[in-house]
Coordinates of C-alpha atoms in Angstrom, one line a residue:
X290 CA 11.3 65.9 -18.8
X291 CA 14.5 64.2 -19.1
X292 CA 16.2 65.0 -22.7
X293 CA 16.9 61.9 -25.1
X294 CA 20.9 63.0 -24.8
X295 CA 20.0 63.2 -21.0
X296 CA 18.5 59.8 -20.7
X297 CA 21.5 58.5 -22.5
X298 CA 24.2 60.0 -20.3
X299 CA 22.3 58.4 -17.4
X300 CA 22.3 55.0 -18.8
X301 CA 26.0 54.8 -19.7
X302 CA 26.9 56.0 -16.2
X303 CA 24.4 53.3 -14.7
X304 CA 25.9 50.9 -16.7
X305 CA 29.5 51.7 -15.7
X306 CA 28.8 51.6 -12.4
X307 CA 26.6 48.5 -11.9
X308 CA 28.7 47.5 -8.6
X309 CA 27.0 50.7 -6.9
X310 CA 23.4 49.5 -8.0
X311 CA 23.9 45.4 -7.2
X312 CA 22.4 44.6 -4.2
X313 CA 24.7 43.3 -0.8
X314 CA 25.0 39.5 -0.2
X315 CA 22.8 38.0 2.0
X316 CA 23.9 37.7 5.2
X317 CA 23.3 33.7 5.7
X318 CA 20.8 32.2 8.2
X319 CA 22.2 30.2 10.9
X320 CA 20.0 26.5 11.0
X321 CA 21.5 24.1 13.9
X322 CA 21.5 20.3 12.8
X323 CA 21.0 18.3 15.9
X324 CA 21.4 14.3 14.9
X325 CA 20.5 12.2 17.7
X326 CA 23.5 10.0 17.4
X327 CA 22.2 7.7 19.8
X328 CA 18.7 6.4 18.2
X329 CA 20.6 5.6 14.8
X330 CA 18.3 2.9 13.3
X331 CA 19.1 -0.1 11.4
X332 CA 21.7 -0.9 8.8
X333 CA 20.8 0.9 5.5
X334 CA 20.7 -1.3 2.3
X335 CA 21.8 1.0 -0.7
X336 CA 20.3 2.7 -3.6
X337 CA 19.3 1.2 -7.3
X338 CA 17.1 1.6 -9.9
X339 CA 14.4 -0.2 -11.6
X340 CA 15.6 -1.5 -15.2
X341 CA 12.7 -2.2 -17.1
X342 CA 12.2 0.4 -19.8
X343 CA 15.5 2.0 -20.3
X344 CA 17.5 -1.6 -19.6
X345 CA 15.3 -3.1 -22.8
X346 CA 16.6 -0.1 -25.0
X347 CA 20.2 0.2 -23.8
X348 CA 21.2 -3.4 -23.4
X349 CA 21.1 -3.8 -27.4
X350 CA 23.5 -0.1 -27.7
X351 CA 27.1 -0.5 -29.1
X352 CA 29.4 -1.9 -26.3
X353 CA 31.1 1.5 -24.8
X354 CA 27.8 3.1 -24.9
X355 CA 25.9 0.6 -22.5
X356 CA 29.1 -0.1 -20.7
X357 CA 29.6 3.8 -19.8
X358 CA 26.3 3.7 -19.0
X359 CA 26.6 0.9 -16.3
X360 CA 29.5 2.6 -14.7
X361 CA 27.8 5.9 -13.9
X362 CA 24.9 4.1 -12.1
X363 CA 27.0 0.8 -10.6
X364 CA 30.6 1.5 -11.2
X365 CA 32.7 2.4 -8.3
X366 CA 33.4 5.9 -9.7
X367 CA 29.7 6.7 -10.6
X368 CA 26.7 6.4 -7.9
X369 CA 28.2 3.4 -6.4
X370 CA 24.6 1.6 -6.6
X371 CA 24.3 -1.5 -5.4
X372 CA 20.6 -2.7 -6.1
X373 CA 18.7 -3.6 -9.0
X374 CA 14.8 -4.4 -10.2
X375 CA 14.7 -6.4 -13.0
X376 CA 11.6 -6.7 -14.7
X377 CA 9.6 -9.9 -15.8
X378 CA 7.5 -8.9 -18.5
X379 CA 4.8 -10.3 -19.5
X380 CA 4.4 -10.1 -23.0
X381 CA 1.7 -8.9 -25.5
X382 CA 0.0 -11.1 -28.2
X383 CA 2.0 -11.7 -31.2
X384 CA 0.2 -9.9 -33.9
X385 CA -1.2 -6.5 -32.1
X386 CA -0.1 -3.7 -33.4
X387 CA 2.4 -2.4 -31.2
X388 CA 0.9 0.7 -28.8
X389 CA 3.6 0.8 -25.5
X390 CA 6.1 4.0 -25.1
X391 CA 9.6 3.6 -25.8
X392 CA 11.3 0.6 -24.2
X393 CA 7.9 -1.0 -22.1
X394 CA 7.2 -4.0 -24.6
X395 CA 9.2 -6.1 -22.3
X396 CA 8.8 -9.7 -24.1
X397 CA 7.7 -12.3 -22.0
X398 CA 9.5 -15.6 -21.8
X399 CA 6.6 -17.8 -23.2
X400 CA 6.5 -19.3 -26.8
X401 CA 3.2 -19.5 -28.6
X402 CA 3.1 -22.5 -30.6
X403 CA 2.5 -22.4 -34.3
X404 CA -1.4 -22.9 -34.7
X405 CA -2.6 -22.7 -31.0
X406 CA -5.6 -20.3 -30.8
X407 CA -7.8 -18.6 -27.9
X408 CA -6.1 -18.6 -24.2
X409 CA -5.9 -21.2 -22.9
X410 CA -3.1 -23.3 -25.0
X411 CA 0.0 -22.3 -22.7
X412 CA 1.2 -25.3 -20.0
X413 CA 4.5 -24.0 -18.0
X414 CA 5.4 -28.1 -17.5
X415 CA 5.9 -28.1 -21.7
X416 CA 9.5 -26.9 -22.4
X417 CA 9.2 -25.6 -25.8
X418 CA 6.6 -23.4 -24.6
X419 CA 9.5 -21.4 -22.7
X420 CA 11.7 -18.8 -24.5
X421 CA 14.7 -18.5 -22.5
X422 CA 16.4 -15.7 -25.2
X423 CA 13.9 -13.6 -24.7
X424 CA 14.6 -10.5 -23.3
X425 CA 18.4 -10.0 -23.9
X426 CA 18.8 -6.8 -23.5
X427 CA 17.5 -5.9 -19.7
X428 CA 19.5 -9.3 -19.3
X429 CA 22.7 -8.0 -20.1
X430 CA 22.2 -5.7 -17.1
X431 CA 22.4 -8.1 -14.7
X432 CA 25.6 -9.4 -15.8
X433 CA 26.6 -5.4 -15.9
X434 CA 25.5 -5.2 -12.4
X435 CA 27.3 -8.4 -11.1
X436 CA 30.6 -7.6 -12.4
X437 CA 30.4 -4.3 -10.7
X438 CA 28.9 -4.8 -7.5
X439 CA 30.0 -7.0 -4.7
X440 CA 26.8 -9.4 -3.6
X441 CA 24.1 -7.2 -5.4
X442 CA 20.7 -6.5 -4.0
X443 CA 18.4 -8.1 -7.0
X444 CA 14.4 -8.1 -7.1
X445 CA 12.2 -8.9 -10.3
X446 CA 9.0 -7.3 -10.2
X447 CA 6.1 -7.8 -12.4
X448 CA 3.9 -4.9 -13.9
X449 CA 1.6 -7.6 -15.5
X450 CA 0.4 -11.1 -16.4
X451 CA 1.1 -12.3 -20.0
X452 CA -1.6 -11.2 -22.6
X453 CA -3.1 -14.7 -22.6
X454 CA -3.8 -14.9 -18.7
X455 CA -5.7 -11.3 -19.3
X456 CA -9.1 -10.6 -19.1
X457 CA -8.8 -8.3 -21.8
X458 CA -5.9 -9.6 -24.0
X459 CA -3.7 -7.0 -23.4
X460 CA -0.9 -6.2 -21.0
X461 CA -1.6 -2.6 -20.3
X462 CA -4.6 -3.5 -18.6
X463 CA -8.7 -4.1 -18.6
X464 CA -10.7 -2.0 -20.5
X465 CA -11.8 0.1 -17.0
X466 CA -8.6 0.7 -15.1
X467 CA -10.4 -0.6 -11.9
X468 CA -11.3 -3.9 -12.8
X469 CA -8.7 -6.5 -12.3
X470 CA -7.0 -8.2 -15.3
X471 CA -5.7 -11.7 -14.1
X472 CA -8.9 -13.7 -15.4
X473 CA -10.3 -15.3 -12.0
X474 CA -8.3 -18.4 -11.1
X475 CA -5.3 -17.9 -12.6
X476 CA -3.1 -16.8 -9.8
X477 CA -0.9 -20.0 -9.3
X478 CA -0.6 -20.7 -13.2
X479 CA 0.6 -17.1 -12.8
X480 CA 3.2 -17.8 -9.9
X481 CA 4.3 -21.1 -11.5
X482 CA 5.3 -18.2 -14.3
X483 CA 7.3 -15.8 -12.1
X484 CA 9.0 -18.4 -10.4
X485 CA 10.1 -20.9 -13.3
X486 CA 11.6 -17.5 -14.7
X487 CA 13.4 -16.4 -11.6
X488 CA 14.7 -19.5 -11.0
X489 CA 15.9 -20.2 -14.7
X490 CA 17.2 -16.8 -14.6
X491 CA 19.1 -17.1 -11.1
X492 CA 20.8 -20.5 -13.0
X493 CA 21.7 -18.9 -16.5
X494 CA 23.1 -15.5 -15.2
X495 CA 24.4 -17.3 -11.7
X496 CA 22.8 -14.5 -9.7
X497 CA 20.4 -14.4 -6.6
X498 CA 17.0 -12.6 -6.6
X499 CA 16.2 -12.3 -3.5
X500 CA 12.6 -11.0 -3.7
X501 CA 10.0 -11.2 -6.3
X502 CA 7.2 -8.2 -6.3
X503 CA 4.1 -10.1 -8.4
X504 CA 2.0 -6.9 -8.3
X505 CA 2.9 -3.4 -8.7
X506 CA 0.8 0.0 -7.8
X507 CA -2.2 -2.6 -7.9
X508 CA -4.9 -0.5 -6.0
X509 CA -5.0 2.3 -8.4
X510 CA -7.0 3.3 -11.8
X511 CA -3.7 3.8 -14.2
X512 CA -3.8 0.1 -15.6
X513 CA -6.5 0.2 -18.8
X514 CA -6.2 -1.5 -22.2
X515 CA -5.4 1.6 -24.4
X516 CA -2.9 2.8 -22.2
X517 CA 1.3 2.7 -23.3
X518 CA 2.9 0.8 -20.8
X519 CA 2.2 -3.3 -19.0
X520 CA 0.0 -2.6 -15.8
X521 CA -2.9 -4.5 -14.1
X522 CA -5.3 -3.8 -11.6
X523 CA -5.4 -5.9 -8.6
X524 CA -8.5 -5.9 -5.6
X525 CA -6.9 -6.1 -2.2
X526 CA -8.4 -9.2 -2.1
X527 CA -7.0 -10.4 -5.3
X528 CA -3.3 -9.1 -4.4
X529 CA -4.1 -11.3 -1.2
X530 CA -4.4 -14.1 -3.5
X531 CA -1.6 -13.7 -5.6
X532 CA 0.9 -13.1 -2.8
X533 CA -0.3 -16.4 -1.1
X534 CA -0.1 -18.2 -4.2
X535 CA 3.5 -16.6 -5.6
X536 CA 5.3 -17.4 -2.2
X537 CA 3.7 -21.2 -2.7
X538 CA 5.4 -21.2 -6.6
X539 CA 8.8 -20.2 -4.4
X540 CA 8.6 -23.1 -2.2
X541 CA 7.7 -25.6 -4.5
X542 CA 10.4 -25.0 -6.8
X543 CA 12.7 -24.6 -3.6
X544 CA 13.7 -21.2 -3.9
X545 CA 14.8 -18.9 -1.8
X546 CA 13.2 -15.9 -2.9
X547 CA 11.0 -14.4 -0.6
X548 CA 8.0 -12.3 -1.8
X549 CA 7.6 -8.0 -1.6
X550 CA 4.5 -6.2 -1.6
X551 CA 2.3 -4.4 -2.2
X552 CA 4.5 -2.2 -4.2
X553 CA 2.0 0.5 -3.8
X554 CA 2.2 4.3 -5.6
X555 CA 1.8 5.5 -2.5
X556 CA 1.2 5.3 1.3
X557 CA -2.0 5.8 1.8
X558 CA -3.1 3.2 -0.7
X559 CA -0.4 1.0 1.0
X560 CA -2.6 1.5 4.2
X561 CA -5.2 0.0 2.5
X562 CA -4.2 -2.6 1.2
X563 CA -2.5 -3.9 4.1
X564 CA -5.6 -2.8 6.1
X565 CA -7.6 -5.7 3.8
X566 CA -5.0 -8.4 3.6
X567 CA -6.1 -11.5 5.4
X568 CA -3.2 -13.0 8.2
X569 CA -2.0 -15.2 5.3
X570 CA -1.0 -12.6 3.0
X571 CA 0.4 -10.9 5.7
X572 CA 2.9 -14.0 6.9
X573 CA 3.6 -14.9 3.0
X574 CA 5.3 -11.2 2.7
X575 CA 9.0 -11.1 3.8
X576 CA 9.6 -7.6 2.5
X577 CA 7.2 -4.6 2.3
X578 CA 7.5 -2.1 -0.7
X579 CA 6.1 1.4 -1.6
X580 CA 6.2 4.1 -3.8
X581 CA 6.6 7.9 -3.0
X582 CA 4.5 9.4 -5.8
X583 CA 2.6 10.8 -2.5
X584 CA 4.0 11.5 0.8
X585 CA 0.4 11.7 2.3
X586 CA 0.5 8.8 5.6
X587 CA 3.9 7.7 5.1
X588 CA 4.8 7.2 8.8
X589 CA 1.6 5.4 8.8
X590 CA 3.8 3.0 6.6
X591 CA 7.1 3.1 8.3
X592 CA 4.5 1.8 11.6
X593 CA 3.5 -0.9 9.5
X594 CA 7.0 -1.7 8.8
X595 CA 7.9 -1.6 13.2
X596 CA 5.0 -3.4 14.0
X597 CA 5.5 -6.9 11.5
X598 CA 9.1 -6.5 11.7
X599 CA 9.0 -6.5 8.2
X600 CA 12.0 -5.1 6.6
X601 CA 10.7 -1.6 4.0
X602 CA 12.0 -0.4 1.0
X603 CA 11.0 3.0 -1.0
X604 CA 11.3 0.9 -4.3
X605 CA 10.4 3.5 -6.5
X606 CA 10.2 7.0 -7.0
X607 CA 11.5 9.5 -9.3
X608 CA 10.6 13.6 -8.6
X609 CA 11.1 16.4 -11.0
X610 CA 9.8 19.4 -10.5
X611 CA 5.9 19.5 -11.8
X612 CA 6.1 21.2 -15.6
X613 CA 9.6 22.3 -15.3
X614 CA 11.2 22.1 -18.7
X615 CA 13.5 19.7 -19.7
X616 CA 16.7 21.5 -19.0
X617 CA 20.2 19.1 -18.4
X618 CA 21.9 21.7 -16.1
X619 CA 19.3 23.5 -14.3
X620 CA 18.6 23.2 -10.5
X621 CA 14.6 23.2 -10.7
X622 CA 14.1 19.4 -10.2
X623 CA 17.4 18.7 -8.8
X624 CA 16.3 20.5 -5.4
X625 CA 12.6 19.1 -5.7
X626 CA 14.3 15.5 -6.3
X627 CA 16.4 16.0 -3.5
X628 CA 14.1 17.3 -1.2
X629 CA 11.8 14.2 -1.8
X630 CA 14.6 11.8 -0.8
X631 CA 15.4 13.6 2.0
X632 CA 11.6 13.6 3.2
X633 CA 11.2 10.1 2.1
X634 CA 14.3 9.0 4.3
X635 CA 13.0 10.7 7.3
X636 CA 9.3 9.5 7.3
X637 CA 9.6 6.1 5.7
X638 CA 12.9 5.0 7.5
X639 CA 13.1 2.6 4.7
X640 CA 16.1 -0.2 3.9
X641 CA 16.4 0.9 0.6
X642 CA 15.5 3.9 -1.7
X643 CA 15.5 2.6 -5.4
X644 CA 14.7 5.0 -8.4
X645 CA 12.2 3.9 -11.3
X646 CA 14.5 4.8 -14.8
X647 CA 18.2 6.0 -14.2
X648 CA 18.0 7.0 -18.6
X649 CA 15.4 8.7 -20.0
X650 CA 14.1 9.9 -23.2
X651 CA 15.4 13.5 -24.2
X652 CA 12.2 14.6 -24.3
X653 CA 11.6 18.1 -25.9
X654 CA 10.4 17.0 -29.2
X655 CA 7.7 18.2 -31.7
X656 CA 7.6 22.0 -30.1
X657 CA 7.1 20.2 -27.0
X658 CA 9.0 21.8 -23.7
X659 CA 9.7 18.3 -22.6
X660 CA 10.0 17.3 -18.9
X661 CA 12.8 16.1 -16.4
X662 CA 12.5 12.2 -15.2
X663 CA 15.6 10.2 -15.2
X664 CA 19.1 11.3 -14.0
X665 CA 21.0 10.6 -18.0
X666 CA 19.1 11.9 -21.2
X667 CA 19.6 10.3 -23.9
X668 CA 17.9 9.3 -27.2
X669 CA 16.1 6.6 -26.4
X670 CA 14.5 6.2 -30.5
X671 CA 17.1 5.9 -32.1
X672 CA 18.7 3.2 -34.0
X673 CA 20.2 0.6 -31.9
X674 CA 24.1 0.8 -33.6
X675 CA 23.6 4.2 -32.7
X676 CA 25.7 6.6 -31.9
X677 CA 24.2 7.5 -28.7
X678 CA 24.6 10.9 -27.3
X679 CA 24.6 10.2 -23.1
X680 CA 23.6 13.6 -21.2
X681 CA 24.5 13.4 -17.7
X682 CA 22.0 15.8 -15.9
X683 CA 22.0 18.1 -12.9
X684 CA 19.9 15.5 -11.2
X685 CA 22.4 13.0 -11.7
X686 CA 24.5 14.7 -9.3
X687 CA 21.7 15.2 -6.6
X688 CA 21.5 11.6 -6.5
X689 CA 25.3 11.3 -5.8
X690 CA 25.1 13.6 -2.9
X691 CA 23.1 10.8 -1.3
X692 CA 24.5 7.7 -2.5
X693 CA 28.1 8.1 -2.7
X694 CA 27.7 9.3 0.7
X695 CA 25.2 7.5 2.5
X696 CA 26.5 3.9 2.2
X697 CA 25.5 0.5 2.5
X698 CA 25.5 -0.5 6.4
X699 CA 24.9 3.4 7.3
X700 CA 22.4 3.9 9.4
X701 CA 19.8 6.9 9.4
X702 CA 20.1 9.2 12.2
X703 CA 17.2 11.6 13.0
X704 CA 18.0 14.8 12.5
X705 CA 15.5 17.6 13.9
X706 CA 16.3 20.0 10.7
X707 CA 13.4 19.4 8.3
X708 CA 15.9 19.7 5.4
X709 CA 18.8 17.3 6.2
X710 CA 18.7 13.9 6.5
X711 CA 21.3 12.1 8.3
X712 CA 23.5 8.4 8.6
X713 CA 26.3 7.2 10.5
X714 CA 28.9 4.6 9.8
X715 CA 28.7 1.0 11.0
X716 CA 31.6 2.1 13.5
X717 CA 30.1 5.4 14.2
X718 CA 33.2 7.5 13.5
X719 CA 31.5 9.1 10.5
X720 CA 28.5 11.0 10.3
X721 CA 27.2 12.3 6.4
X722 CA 24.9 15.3 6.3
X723 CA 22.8 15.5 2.9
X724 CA 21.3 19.5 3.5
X725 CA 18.7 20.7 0.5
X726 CA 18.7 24.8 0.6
X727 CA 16.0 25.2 -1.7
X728 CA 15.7 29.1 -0.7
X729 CA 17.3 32.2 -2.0
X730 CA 19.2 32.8 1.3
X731 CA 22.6 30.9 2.0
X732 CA 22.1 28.7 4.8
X733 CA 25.3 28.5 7.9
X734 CA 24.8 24.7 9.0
X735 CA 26.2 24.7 12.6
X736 CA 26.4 21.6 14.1
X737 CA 26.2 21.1 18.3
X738 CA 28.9 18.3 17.9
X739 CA 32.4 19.2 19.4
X740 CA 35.4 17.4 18.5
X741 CA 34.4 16.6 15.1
X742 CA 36.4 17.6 11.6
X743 CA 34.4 18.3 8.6
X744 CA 34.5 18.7 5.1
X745 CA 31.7 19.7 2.4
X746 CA 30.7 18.9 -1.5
X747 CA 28.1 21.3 -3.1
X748 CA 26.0 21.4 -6.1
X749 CA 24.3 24.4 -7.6
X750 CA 23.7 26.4 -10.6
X751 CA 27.4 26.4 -11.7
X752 CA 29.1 23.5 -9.2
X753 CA 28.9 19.7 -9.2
X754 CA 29.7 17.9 -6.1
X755 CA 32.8 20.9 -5.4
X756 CA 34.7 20.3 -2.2
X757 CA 33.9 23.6 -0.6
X758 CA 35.6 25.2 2.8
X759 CA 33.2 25.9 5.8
X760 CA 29.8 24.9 6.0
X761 CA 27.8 27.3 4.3
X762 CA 24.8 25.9 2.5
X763 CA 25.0 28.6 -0.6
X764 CA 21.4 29.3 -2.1
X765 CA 19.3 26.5 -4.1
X766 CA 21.8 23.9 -3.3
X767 CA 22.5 21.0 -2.3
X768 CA 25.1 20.0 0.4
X769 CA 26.9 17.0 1.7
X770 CA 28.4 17.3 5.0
X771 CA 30.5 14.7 6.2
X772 CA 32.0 14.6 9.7
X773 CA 34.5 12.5 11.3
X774 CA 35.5 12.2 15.2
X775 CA 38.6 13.3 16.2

């Protein structure tokens, strides 16, 4: 047996000579990129986020706070963004005790008048039944938005009716998250709503929506009264409905917002949907929207999209890593976003990629080991003067390795590497590679193209979008590789 004094001798030595113990490098694995240059497809749209949530909080924050905020999403010096989803709430009864999360009582722009009872006592033709200061906050985003970007992509989207077009008086839903919630009938006093609003809002902020998405992840079983957020439950056959009668409220007013749908969690749901919609839904749809909250049928989708010559977006989606703690720096849900959008991008083929909430609640509260959604933490609770501590996250940065990069008029370029996703410029003298090496083994991208320069930008555990030499992939990073002829 080794003595105590022996043992103790034999640590030191081990610990001053750990370099003799550490294991070599790995040597890296060669993966060739092979982008077929010549099937590029078409012109890529840009990236955004949906406002909703965090955009009703943030809006009211102290001006440097919510102007910082707007430049690292839309600035040119942040993630150069260029599209935005603003949401048209609907609006719960005045009275209930309130029960949605943080920053989802989006008001509605009705006004109840003093007395009127039951449900049926709104008419969209009476003025003061309108409330056109409702909602200042997410509307202080789209002025945010238009003094950054140059022509901004805008959508408004609905999550659900107001609480007095409701089966069940309340926005989150019916009491079984299958039933539908827009009492029968109601579908073009409904559309008259979304409409009057876009256009009012189009006037008073002098901005262009140029869809409106009426229903949103309709075919599911998440919408029910006690839940914390606005949802609804839609049939296919009653999303049929509402499309036909929302691109009707469009025309009448003379607007030139087109309709989106069936903003759908996912594709396979999407498939059905589609699969049910009569030819008149079909033709009333001038742009086709899904979720990525499953990647189960999505080239099913992307078909859809070829055949109706339909234009696609991936209109929302955010993926952190399944019960990874909230952590601000680590790499966890970085590479598991990162590997999404790159999967996305390749079996979708979509126009656009838009993310649900850029800001998030910090959310490790109460013991609790929190959770990582959103790309900036921040504390969503507190008072409105604040101050407001803005955490910039890890995942932040995985987002600018695509967007920064992959710009609007790029167009995706299949690439046979199942980890790299690929876009050329609109005169094809620039390629961008976005490579996710989620592995333990540093990855040598080689490329077959001759005659090209090359430069790269890497984040990791310790690096945030570094210029780096060569093209080594180093472990559980992400890479952008951009490459110009000549």
């Amino acid at each position: 047996m080794l003595s105590r004094r022996g043992a103790l001798g034999l640590l030191a030595g081990l610990a001053a000579a750990p370099r003799a113990l550490a294991a070599p490098p790995a040597p890296a694995v060669s993966v060739t990129l092979r982008p077929a240059l010549e099937r590029a497809g078409p012109a890529f749209e840009g990236w955004g986020t949906a406002l909703a949530w965090f955009a009703n909080v943030t809006g009211g924050w102290p001006e440097a706070e919510r102007r910082r905020l707007a430049d690292l999403f839309y600035g040119p010096g942040g993630l150069g963004w260029t599209i935005g989803r603003y949401n048209i709430g609907g609006g719960a009864r005045p009275g209930d005790p309130p029960h949605l999360r943080t920053g989802a009582a989006v008001p509605g722009f009705w006004r109840q008048p003093a007395g009127a009872a039951g449900q049926d006592w709104w008419r969209p033709e009476d003025e003061s039944m309108w409330d056109w200061s409702a909602d200042a906050n997410q509307r202080w985003w789209l002025d945010a938005i238009k003094a950054r970007v140059d022509q901004p992509i805008l959508e408004a989207f609905s999550n659900s009716p107001p609480w007095f077009m409701t089966v069940s008086g309340k926005v989150s839903g019916a009491v079984k998250g299958t039933d539908d919630n827009l009492r029968p009938g109601l579908e073009p006093l409904f559309a008259a709503y979304l409409a009057r609003v876009v256009d009012e809002l189009q006037r008073r902020h002098g901005i262009a929506f140029r869809t409106l998405s009426p229903v949103n992840e309709p075919n599911t079983d998440y919408w029910f009264a006690a839940n914390t957020q606005e949802g609804a439950h839609w049939s296919p056959a009653r999303q049929a409905a509402m499309i036909v009668a929302s691109a009707d409220a469009m025309r009448a007013r003379g607007l030139k917002t087109v309709i989106s749908a069936p903003d759908e969690t996912n594709s396979h749901l999407f498939l059905a949907d589609w699969e049910a919609y009569p030819d008149a839904a079909r033709a009333a749809i001038g742009q086709l929207n899904v979720h990525s909250y499953g990647v189960v049928n999505q080239t099913g989708v992307r078909d859809v999209a070829r055949a109706s010559g339909i234009r696609l977006w991936m209109s929302e989606n955010d993926t952190p890593l399944d019960k990874d703690p909230e952590s601000l720096d680590g790499m966890n849900s970085p590479l598991a976003f990162a590997e999404h959008v790159v999967m996305d991008l390749k079996r979708l083929e979509p126009a656009a990629w838009v993310f649900w909430q850029a800001v998030e609640d910090l959310s490790t509260r109460e013991g609790k080991p929190g959770s990582n959604w959103g790309l900036v933490k921040a504390d969503l609770r507190g008072p409105p003067e604040g101050p407001h501590a803005i955490h910039v996250t890890a995942k932040y940065h995985a987002m600018a390795h695509f967007s920064r990069y992959i710009r609007p008029g790029y167009r995706l370029t299949p690439v046979d590497d199942l980890d790299t996703v690929g876009a050329l410029s609109p005169d094809g003298a620039e390629l961008v590679l976005v490579h996710v090496n989620g592995g333990i083994m540093p990855r040598d991208l080689v490329t077959p193209l001759t005659g090209w320069s090359s430069r790269m930008a890497v984040t990791d555990a310790t690096r945030r979008l570094q210029p780096i030499a060569g093209t080594v992939a180093p472990p559980r990073s992400i890479v952008t590789l951009v490459l110009r002829r000549g």
